[in-house]
Coordinates of C-alpha atoms in Angstrom, one line a residue:
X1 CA -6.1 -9.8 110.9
X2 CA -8.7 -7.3 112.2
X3 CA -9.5 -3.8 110.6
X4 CA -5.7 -2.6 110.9
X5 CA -4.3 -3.6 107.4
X6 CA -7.3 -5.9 107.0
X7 CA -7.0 -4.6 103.4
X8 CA -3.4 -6.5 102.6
X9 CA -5.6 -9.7 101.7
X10 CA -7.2 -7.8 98.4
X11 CA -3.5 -7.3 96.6
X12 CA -1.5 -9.9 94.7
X13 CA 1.9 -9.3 96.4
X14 CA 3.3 -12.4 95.0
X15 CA 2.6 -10.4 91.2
X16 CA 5.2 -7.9 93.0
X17 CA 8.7 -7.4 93.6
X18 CA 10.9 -5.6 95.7
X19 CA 14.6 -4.9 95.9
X20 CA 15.1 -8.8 96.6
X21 CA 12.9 -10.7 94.8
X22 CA 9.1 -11.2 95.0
X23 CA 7.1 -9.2 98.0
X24 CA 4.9 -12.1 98.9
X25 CA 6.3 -11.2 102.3
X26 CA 5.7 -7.9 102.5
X27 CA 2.2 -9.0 104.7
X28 CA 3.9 -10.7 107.2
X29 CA 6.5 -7.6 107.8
X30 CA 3.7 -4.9 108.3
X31 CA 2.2 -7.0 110.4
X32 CA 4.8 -7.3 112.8
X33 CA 5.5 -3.4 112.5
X34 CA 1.5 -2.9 113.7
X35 CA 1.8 -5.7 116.4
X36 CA 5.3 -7.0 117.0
X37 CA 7.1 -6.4 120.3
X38 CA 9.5 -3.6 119.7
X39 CA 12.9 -5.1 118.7
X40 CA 10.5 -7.4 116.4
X41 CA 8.5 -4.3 115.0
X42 CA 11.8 -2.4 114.4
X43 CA 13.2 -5.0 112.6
X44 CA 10.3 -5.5 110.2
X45 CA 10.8 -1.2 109.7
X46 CA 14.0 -1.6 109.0
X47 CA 13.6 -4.8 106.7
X48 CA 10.9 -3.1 105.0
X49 CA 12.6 0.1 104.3
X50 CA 15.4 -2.4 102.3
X51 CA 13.0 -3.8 100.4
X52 CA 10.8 -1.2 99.6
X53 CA 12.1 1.9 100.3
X54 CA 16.0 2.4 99.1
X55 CA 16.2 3.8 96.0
X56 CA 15.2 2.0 93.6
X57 CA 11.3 2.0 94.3
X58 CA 9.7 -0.8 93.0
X59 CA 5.6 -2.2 91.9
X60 CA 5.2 -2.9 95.3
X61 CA 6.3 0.3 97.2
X62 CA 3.3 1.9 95.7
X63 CA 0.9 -1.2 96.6
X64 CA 3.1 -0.7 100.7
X65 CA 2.9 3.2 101.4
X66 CA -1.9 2.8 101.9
X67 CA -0.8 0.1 105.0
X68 CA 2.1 2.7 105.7
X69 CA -0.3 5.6 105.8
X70 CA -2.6 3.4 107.9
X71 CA 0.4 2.3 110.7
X72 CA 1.2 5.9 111.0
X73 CA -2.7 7.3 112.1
X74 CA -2.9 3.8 114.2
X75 CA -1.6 4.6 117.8
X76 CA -0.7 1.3 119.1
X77 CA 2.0 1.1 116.4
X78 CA 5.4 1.6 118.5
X79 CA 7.7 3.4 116.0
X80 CA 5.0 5.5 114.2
X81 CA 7.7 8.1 113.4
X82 CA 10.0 5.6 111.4
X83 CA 7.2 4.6 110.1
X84 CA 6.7 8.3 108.7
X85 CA 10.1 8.4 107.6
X86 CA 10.3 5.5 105.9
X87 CA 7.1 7.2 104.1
X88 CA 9.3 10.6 103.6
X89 CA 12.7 7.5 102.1
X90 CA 9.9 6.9 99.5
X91 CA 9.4 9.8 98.4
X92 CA 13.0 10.8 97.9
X93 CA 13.2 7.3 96.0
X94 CA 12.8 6.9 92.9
X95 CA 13.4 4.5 89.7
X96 CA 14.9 5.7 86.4
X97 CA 14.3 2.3 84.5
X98 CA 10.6 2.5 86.0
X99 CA 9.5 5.9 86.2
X100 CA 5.8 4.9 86.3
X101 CA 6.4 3.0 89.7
X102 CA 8.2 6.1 91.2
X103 CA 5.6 8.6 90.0
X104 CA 2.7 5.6 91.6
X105 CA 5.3 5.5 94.5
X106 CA 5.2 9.0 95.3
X107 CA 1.4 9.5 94.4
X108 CA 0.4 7.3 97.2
X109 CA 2.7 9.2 99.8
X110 CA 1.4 12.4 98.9
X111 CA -2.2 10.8 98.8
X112 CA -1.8 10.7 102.8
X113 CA -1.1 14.4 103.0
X114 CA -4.2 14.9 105.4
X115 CA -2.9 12.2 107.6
X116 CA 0.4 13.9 107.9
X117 CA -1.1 17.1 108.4
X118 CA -3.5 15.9 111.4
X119 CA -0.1 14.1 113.1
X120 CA 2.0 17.3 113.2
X121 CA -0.5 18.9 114.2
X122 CA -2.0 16.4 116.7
X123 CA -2.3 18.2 120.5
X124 CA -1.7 15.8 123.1
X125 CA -3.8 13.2 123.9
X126 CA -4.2 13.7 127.8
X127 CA -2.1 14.7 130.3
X128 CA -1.0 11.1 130.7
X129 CA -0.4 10.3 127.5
X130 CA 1.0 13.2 125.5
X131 CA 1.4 12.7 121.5
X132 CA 4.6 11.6 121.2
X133 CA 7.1 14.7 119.8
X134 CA 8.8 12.3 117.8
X135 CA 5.4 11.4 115.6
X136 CA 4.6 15.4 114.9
X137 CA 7.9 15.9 114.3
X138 CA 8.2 13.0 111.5
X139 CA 4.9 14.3 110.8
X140 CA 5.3 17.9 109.8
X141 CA 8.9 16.6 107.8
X142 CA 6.9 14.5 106.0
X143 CA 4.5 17.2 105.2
X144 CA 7.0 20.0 104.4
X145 CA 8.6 17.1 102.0
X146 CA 5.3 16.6 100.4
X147 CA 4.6 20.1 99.5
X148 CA 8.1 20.5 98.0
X149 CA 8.1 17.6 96.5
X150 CA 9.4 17.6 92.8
X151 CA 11.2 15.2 90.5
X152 CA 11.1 14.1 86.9
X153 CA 9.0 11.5 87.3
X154 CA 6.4 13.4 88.8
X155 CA 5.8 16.7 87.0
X156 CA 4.0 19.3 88.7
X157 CA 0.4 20.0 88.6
X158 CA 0.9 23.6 87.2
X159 CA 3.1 24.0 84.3
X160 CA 5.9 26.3 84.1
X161 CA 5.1 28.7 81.5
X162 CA 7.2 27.8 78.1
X163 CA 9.6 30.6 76.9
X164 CA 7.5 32.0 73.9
X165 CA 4.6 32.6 76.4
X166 CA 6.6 34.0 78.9
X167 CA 7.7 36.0 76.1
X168 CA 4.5 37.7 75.3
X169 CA 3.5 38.3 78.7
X170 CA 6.3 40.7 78.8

């Protein structure tokens, strides 16, 4: 598999399930987003983003996004900005029944911040081959999305003051 998701072979995916059943082949689908021809690779995006990435989340979004975050930074990936928004899906996403997959879920897509924050604001390449618009702009989505991101399930990491405290400060 080489060093692009070389890492896939180290998690149990048949232990996980996504929207339609087990994600045993959730492998085989980012694999053919990092080297399928383009209508293959969009089709594994979009399949992906059915399985994974509609609300609900599920055990295996969280165990996905790391190979998502590693598709996006790889340039030889052809849709690296659906890629970025399928990223940006999942952390709109969440799970009511299952709040400790959503708040996993959305831990790992805010774990790739710095990744996010290089692609928006990646200058182009050469004058031949420019960074594609399309990625920075997914990118710095993505990034705004992150840094405004709140939800139940993941509460934020300084707490609102409570009323009586508030109280006494004033």
């Amino acid at each position: 598999m080489g060093t692009v998701l070389g890492a896939m072979r180290n998690v149990r995916w048949h232990e996980l399930q996504h929207a339609y059943g087990s994600a045993s082949q959730v492998p085989v689908v980012l694999s053919r987003i990092a080297w399928g021809d383009a209508p293959n690779a969009d089709e594994a995006l979009g399949d992906l983003g059915r399985w994974i990435g509609t609300p609900p989340v599920f055990d295996s979004t969280a165990a996905t996004v790391p190979f998502l975050w590693e598709l996006a930074g790889t340039d030889t990936v052809r849709d690296r900005a659906g890629v970025l928004d399928l990223l940006a899906t999942i952390l709109a996403a969440g799970n009511d029944g299952h709040p400790a997959w959503t708040r996993a879920a959305h831990d790992a897509v805010a774990a790739g911040r710095a990744t996010a924050a290089r692609l928006a604001e990646a200058p182009p390449r050469t004058a031949s081959a420019p960074a594609a618009p399309s990625v920075r702009g997914a990118a710095a989505r993505l990034l705004n999305a992150i840094d405004g991101h709140g939800c139940p399930a993941c509460p934020s990491s300084v707490p609102a003051p409570s009323p009586s405290s508030a109280a006494r400060e004033a």
